[in-house]
Short mmCIF file of C-alpha atoms in Angstrom, two decimals:
data_model
loop_
_atom_site.label_atom_id
_atom_site.label_comp_id
_atom_site.label_asym_id
_atom_site.label_seq_id
_atom_site.Cartn_x
_atom_site.Cartn_y
_atom_site.Cartn_z
CA MET A 1 145.37 130.80 168.22
CA VAL A 2 148.64 131.47 165.61
CA LEU A 3 146.09 129.01 162.31
CA ALA A 4 143.40 131.60 163.35
CA GLU A 5 145.87 134.98 163.41
CA LEU A 6 147.24 133.53 160.32
CA SER A 7 143.95 132.90 158.61
CA ALA A 8 142.85 136.40 159.72
CA ARG A 9 146.01 137.84 158.03
CA TYR A 10 146.53 135.51 154.86
CA GLY A 11 142.76 135.14 154.49
CA ASP A 12 142.14 130.73 152.84
CA ILE A 13 145.45 130.18 151.68
CA TRP A 14 144.96 125.99 151.47
CA GLY A 15 141.74 126.41 148.93
CA ALA A 16 143.86 129.58 147.26
CA TRP A 17 146.68 127.97 146.70
CA PHE A 18 144.59 124.46 145.41
CA ALA A 19 143.12 126.95 143.31
CA ALA A 20 146.39 128.44 142.32
CA LEU A 21 147.18 124.85 141.09
CA ILE A 22 144.66 123.69 139.70
CA LEU A 23 144.50 127.04 137.75
CA ALA A 24 148.44 126.43 137.40
CA THR A 25 148.36 122.81 135.98
CA LEU A 26 145.69 124.02 133.61
CA ILE A 27 147.61 126.54 131.69
CA TYR A 28 150.40 124.27 132.04
CA LEU A 29 148.62 122.03 129.76
CA GLY A 30 147.29 124.36 127.93
CA LEU A 31 150.76 126.22 126.17
CA SER A 32 152.25 122.40 126.17
CA SER A 33 149.59 121.69 123.92
CA LEU A 34 149.94 125.33 122.41
CA LEU A 35 153.62 124.22 121.06
CA LYS A 36 153.32 121.13 120.35
CA ALA A 37 150.14 122.14 117.83
CA LEU A 38 152.46 124.84 116.19
CA GLN A 39 155.85 121.95 116.04
CA ARG A 40 152.99 119.30 114.52
CA ARG A 41 152.59 122.65 111.75
CA ALA A 42 156.37 123.63 111.48
CA SER A 43 156.98 119.71 111.49
CA PHE A 44 154.63 120.13 107.81
CA PRO A 45 155.32 123.14 105.92
CA PRO A 46 152.17 124.26 103.61
CA GLY A 47 155.01 125.42 100.98
CA GLU A 48 156.92 123.74 98.68
CA THR A 49 159.12 125.47 98.06
CA GLU A 50 162.85 125.75 100.26
CA THR A 51 162.82 128.26 101.67
CA HIS A 52 159.08 127.62 103.06
CA ARG A 53 160.89 124.81 104.38
CA THR A 54 163.79 125.80 105.40
CA PHE A 55 161.81 128.35 107.72
CA PHE A 56 159.92 126.44 109.10
CA ARG A 57 161.93 124.13 110.33
CA SER A 58 164.36 126.93 111.89
CA MET A 59 161.06 127.68 113.95
CA LEU A 60 161.10 124.18 114.57
CA SER A 61 164.13 124.71 116.40
CA ILE A 62 162.86 127.50 118.87
CA MET A 63 160.58 126.53 119.89
CA ALA A 64 162.21 123.37 121.00
CA ARG A 65 164.06 125.25 123.31
CA SER A 66 161.13 126.37 124.89
CA ASN A 67 161.56 125.76 128.20
CA ARG A 68 159.52 123.01 130.73
CA VAL A 69 160.68 124.17 133.74
CA ILE A 70 160.34 128.11 132.89
CA LEU A 71 156.69 127.31 131.50
CA ALA A 72 155.45 125.68 134.70
CA SER A 73 156.80 128.35 136.63
CA LEU A 74 155.24 131.32 134.86
CA ALA A 75 152.16 129.03 134.71
CA LEU A 76 152.25 129.09 138.79
CA LEU A 77 152.73 132.80 138.77
CA ILE A 78 149.68 133.40 136.57
CA ALA A 79 147.83 131.24 138.42
CA ALA A 80 148.83 132.47 142.36
CA HIS A 81 148.23 136.00 140.91
CA ALA A 82 144.59 134.97 139.52
CA SER A 83 143.88 133.14 142.69
CA GLY A 84 145.52 135.48 144.85
CA ALA A 85 147.68 132.74 146.96
CA LEU A 86 150.68 134.63 146.84
CA LEU A 87 151.92 134.76 150.29
CA PRO A 88 153.76 138.97 151.34
CA TRP A 89 156.25 138.05 148.58
CA ARG A 90 154.51 139.43 145.94
CA ASP A 91 155.49 142.06 145.12
CA TRP A 92 159.08 141.14 145.25
CA VAL A 93 157.80 138.21 143.02
CA GLY A 94 155.60 140.02 140.54
CA ALA A 95 158.62 142.42 140.14
CA HIS A 96 161.52 140.49 139.63
CA VAL A 97 160.50 136.32 139.33
CA TRP A 98 158.73 137.29 136.53
CA PHE A 99 160.93 139.22 134.62
CA ALA A 100 164.36 136.65 134.72
CA LEU A 101 161.73 133.76 133.66
CA VAL A 102 161.13 136.16 130.69
CA THR A 103 164.32 136.89 130.20
CA ILE A 104 165.71 133.43 130.16
CA GLN A 105 163.31 132.16 128.18
CA VAL A 106 163.18 134.74 125.06
CA ALA A 107 167.27 134.39 125.34
CA LEU A 108 167.02 130.84 125.11
CA TRP A 109 164.36 131.73 121.91
CA LEU A 110 167.00 134.05 120.20
CA ASP A 111 170.32 131.73 121.09
CA ALA A 112 168.63 129.30 118.93
CA ALA A 113 167.56 131.89 116.31
CA CYS A 114 171.14 132.79 116.04
CA LEU A 115 171.91 128.80 115.85
CA THR A 116 169.51 127.69 113.51
CA PHE A 117 169.75 131.06 110.80
CA LEU A 118 173.30 131.57 110.42
CA SER A 119 173.53 127.72 110.60
CA ALA A 120 171.27 127.58 107.62
CA ALA A 121 173.44 131.05 105.84
CA GLY A 122 176.77 128.87 106.48
CA ALA A 123 176.25 125.74 105.23
CA ASP A 124 176.78 126.44 101.31
CA SER A 125 180.62 125.81 101.40
CA GLN A 126 183.60 125.76 104.04
CA THR A 127 183.84 129.47 104.48
CA GLY A 128 181.03 129.98 105.95
CA ARG A 129 180.86 127.17 108.73
CA VAL A 130 183.65 128.83 109.57
CA THR A 131 182.08 132.31 109.42
CA THR A 132 178.83 130.63 111.57
CA PHE A 133 180.81 129.68 113.95
CA LEU A 134 182.53 133.03 114.92
CA LEU A 135 179.10 134.49 114.74
CA ALA A 136 176.50 132.56 116.22
CA TYR A 137 179.45 131.97 119.04
CA LEU A 138 179.32 135.96 119.34
CA LEU A 139 175.89 136.99 119.14
CA ARG A 140 175.26 134.11 121.67
CA THR A 141 178.01 135.39 123.86
CA VAL A 142 176.44 138.86 123.91
CA ILE A 143 172.78 137.65 124.03
CA TRP A 144 173.51 135.73 127.71
CA ILE A 145 175.84 138.57 128.70
CA LEU A 146 172.66 141.45 127.67
CA ALA A 147 170.16 139.10 129.58
CA ILE A 148 172.55 138.40 132.47
CA LEU A 149 172.97 142.00 132.71
CA ALA A 150 168.99 142.91 132.51
CA VAL A 151 168.24 140.22 135.05
CA LEU A 152 170.79 142.19 137.66
CA ASP A 153 169.67 145.17 136.69
CA ASN A 154 166.18 144.67 137.59
CA LEU A 155 167.18 142.89 141.48
CA GLY A 156 168.82 146.30 141.56
CA VAL A 157 172.03 145.65 141.88
CA HIS A 158 174.17 148.39 139.76
CA ILE A 159 175.29 146.97 137.01
CA THR A 160 177.90 150.54 136.09
CA THR A 161 180.61 149.77 137.80
CA LEU A 162 180.77 146.43 137.12
CA VAL A 163 180.06 146.65 133.29
CA ALA A 164 182.87 149.33 133.90
CA SER A 165 185.06 146.73 135.17
CA LEU A 166 184.11 144.43 132.09
CA GLY A 167 185.69 146.85 129.46
CA ILE A 168 188.86 147.70 131.54
CA GLY A 169 188.86 143.50 131.49
CA GLY A 170 188.09 143.87 127.56
CA VAL A 171 190.89 145.52 126.89
CA ALA A 172 193.58 143.94 128.81
CA VAL A 173 192.60 140.70 127.20
CA ALA A 174 192.30 142.37 123.60
CA LEU A 175 195.60 143.79 124.46
CA ALA A 176 197.15 140.74 125.03
CA ALA A 177 195.70 138.41 122.42
CA GLN A 178 195.89 141.43 119.38
CA ALA A 179 196.76 138.54 117.11
CA ILE A 180 195.02 136.40 117.57
CA LEU A 181 191.85 138.72 117.38
CA SER A 182 193.09 140.06 114.40
CA ASP A 183 193.53 136.58 112.45
CA LEU A 184 189.90 135.83 114.45
CA PHE A 185 188.40 139.31 112.63
CA ALA A 186 190.08 138.44 109.37
CA SER A 187 189.04 135.15 109.87
CA ILE A 188 185.65 137.01 109.53
CA ALA A 189 186.27 138.80 107.07
CA ILE A 190 186.85 136.13 104.63
CA GLY A 191 183.46 134.34 105.35
CA LEU A 192 181.10 137.96 104.80
CA ASP A 193 183.42 139.04 101.98
CA LYS A 194 183.76 135.78 100.35
CA PRO A 195 187.00 137.03 98.20
CA PHE A 196 188.37 133.62 98.28
CA GLU A 197 186.43 129.80 98.82
CA PRO A 198 188.15 126.77 99.05
CA GLY A 199 189.08 125.59 95.26
CA ASP A 200 189.32 129.02 94.49
CA PHE A 201 192.90 129.00 92.24
CA ILE A 202 194.68 132.94 93.78
CA VAL A 203 198.15 133.92 93.42
CA PHE A 204 199.03 136.98 96.36
CA GLY A 205 202.62 138.41 96.33
CA ASN A 206 205.30 136.11 95.05
CA MET A 207 202.99 132.30 95.82
CA ALA A 208 200.14 130.82 93.45
CA GLY A 209 198.05 128.19 94.57
CA SER A 210 194.25 126.31 95.53
CA ILE A 211 193.07 127.24 98.57
CA GLU A 212 192.53 124.09 101.12
CA HIS A 213 191.07 125.12 103.96
CA ILE A 214 190.44 127.84 105.79
CA GLY A 215 190.65 128.57 109.58
CA LEU A 216 190.15 130.36 112.46
CA LYS A 217 193.43 131.49 112.33
CA THR A 218 195.31 130.46 109.08
CA THR A 219 194.00 129.66 105.17
CA ARG A 220 196.08 126.76 104.07
CA ILE A 221 197.30 126.91 100.11
CA ARG A 222 198.33 124.13 98.18
CA SER A 223 200.82 125.22 95.21
CA LEU A 224 201.42 124.42 91.54
CA GLY A 225 204.91 123.03 92.92
CA GLY A 226 202.54 120.26 95.34
CA GLU A 227 203.89 121.52 99.00
CA GLN A 228 200.90 122.98 101.06
CA ILE A 229 201.31 126.99 102.69
CA ILE A 230 200.37 127.67 105.59
CA CYS A 231 199.38 131.36 105.20
CA SER A 232 197.76 133.92 108.55
CA ASN A 233 193.95 134.94 107.59
CA ALA A 234 195.69 139.43 108.95
CA GLU A 235 198.89 138.20 106.89
CA LEU A 236 196.86 137.72 103.25
CA LEU A 237 193.61 140.12 103.42
CA LYS A 238 196.98 142.54 103.80
CA GLN A 239 197.37 140.94 100.34
CA THR A 240 196.55 141.96 96.62
CA ILE A 241 194.92 139.05 95.36
CA GLN A 242 194.36 137.38 91.93
CA ASN A 243 191.12 134.77 92.01
CA TYR A 244 191.91 133.32 88.85
CA LYS A 245 188.72 130.35 89.47
CA ARG A 246 186.65 133.30 89.14
CA MET A 247 187.18 134.56 85.77
CA GLU A 248 184.27 134.49 83.48
CA GLN A 249 187.05 135.08 80.23
CA ARG A 250 190.97 135.61 79.74
CA ARG A 251 192.36 138.20 77.51
CA VAL A 252 195.43 136.73 75.95
CA VAL A 253 197.72 139.89 73.83
CA PHE A 254 201.01 138.39 72.84
CA THR A 255 203.12 140.48 69.53
CA LEU A 256 205.53 138.88 66.88
CA HIS A 257 208.41 140.05 65.85
CA LEU A 258 208.60 140.41 62.54
CA PRO A 259 211.90 141.01 60.18
CA TYR A 260 212.26 144.55 59.04
CA GLY A 261 212.62 143.07 55.26
CA THR A 262 209.79 141.91 55.38
CA PRO A 263 207.49 143.69 52.37
CA ALA A 264 204.64 146.09 53.16
CA CYS A 265 202.58 144.66 50.97
CA THR A 266 203.34 141.22 52.79
CA LEU A 267 203.22 142.38 56.14
CA ALA A 268 199.52 143.88 54.87
CA ASP A 269 198.19 140.61 55.16
CA LEU A 270 199.58 139.35 57.93
CA PRO A 271 197.02 140.66 60.72
CA GLY A 272 194.68 138.53 58.36
CA ASP A 273 196.50 135.47 59.30
CA VAL A 274 196.66 135.87 62.69
CA GLU A 275 193.07 136.87 62.06
CA ALA A 276 192.05 133.48 60.37
CA GLN A 277 194.06 131.15 63.00
CA ILE A 278 192.45 132.91 65.98
CA LYS A 279 188.42 132.32 63.79
CA ALA A 280 189.94 128.67 63.58
CA GLN A 281 189.55 127.77 67.13
CA SER A 282 186.34 126.73 69.15
CA ASP A 283 186.44 128.50 72.23
CA ALA A 284 188.49 132.12 71.37
CA ARG A 285 186.95 134.91 70.63
CA TYR A 286 189.46 137.05 67.99
CA ASP A 287 189.21 141.45 69.17
CA ARG A 288 191.97 142.70 67.19
CA ALA A 289 195.52 142.05 65.36
CA HIS A 290 197.68 145.15 63.71
CA ILE A 291 201.28 145.96 63.31
CA ALA A 292 201.95 148.29 66.58
CA ARG A 293 204.85 149.34 67.04
CA LEU A 294 208.26 149.60 64.84
CA GLY A 295 210.79 148.52 67.12
CA ASP A 296 214.10 149.24 68.11
CA TRP A 297 215.39 146.03 66.41
CA ALA A 298 211.83 144.33 65.07
CA LEU A 299 208.77 145.05 63.22
CA GLU A 300 206.24 144.27 65.98
CA LEU A 301 202.83 142.49 64.94
CA GLU A 302 200.57 142.74 68.03
CA ALA A 303 196.98 140.61 68.85
CA VAL A 304 194.33 140.31 71.37
CA TYR A 305 191.61 137.65 71.63
CA TYR A 306 189.76 136.30 74.58
CA VAL A 307 189.40 132.41 75.77
CA THR A 308 186.02 131.21 76.85
CA ASP A 309 186.61 129.43 78.98
CA ALA A 310 188.89 129.84 82.20
CA ASP A 311 190.31 126.38 82.76
CA TYR A 312 194.02 127.02 81.99
CA ASN A 313 194.96 124.07 80.21
CA GLN A 314 192.19 124.30 77.30
CA TYR A 315 193.61 128.10 77.30
CA MET A 316 197.90 126.62 76.42
CA ASP A 317 196.07 124.37 74.41
CA ILE A 318 193.94 127.03 72.20
CA GLN A 319 197.57 128.85 72.54
CA GLN A 320 199.85 126.10 71.01
CA ALA A 321 196.73 125.57 67.80
CA ILE A 322 197.32 129.72 66.99
CA ASN A 323 201.30 129.56 67.50
CA LEU A 324 201.42 126.39 64.73
CA GLY A 325 199.26 128.08 62.56
CA ILE A 326 200.68 131.20 62.31
CA LEU A 327 204.21 129.30 61.69
CA LYS A 328 202.92 128.09 59.29
CA ALA A 329 201.51 130.97 57.18
CA LEU A 330 204.26 132.21 57.73
CA GLU A 331 206.84 129.56 55.96
CA ALA A 332 204.46 129.95 53.44
CA ARG A 333 205.43 132.97 52.93
CA GLY A 334 208.84 132.66 53.39
CA ILE A 335 209.15 134.62 56.29
CA THR A 336 210.75 133.80 59.31
CA LEU A 337 210.88 135.82 62.80
CA SER A 338 212.72 137.19 63.65
CA PRO A 339 215.74 136.75 67.03
CA MET A 340 216.15 139.15 69.32
CA GLU A 341 220.13 140.53 67.77
CA ARG A 342 222.36 143.36 68.18
CA THR A 343 225.13 143.92 66.26
CA ILE A 344 228.38 146.05 67.92
CA ARG A 345 230.33 147.41 64.98
CA LEU A 346 233.79 148.84 66.00
CA ARG A 347 235.35 151.85 64.25
CA PRO A 348 238.63 152.73 64.69
CA ASP A 349 239.70 156.10 65.99
CA PRO A 350 241.85 158.73 64.10
CA ALA A 351 243.01 160.00 67.25
CA ILE A 352 244.86 156.77 68.35
CA GLY A 353 245.81 155.46 65.05
CA PRO A 354 245.98 151.98 62.93
CA PRO A 355 246.27 149.02 65.54
CA ALA A 356 250.14 147.82 65.51
CA SER A 357 250.92 144.89 63.05
#
């Protein structure tokens, strides 16, 4: 009697469920075969460029996050809906379970896509790896928070109060960890803007050195003296930073102080002598040389040239060769560079009279 009542209420449920299981198996096998075919296709990309290979490797990583349990559950739901095998909770399943499964699977794909593409973008440098870690952590957290909130909202949970409470708690945590968060965001800014990278020689404030490591909170710098300087990322970005690693050429200005007794005809030839010494250097580009100023204690010859190599030792070698050449040219002309001298002349005051003998 009970079986007859159930049969009258639900119909031939056993036959429907048997058909649903067979259909679900076929759907699952079809989805699995499709994923395997796509993975094989991604394993052997048609393009030969690095961009094609990177794209297909990324797609392969994303497809690998397809959850088999979710696919089997979706196949069963599709088959049960098609065969009419569901019990009276058909509406609840159709309204909520479908949404939850699809949302979780989409979140898995987005999580994999976020991690894959950011890792590929930040694989070139240590700064990129730090930025990748931070951005991937933040974006993946946002993805899963949104997925959970979407599922809860679909289940009928009022998430407005929950979101408000999370916001208040987030503000409290942010205030408590303000210094740490400041350094973290500074690290992200360094990774995105790339004002410097490991290996760059920088000068900031009264410090100078080469970047060794850029971390989540601090940056380690090796100074010229050999000691390691550790500076917080936030404090470092507040400074005006000079990055010498990216200098394509070096502009050099130097001044010669010539004695006032030098004849004018000789002075007229000296800029040409300086020009000849600069042009004799292979990595130097001459700009100008002039008797620029009549100084308080000497005539000032100002010269400007460019070093086409950013290496500091190369610059010093060139400057030394120019200096020696100029000294030889001055020596040949009988000119001695004028040192800075001040002469103090004392004049007796008539009101005081001559000094006592």
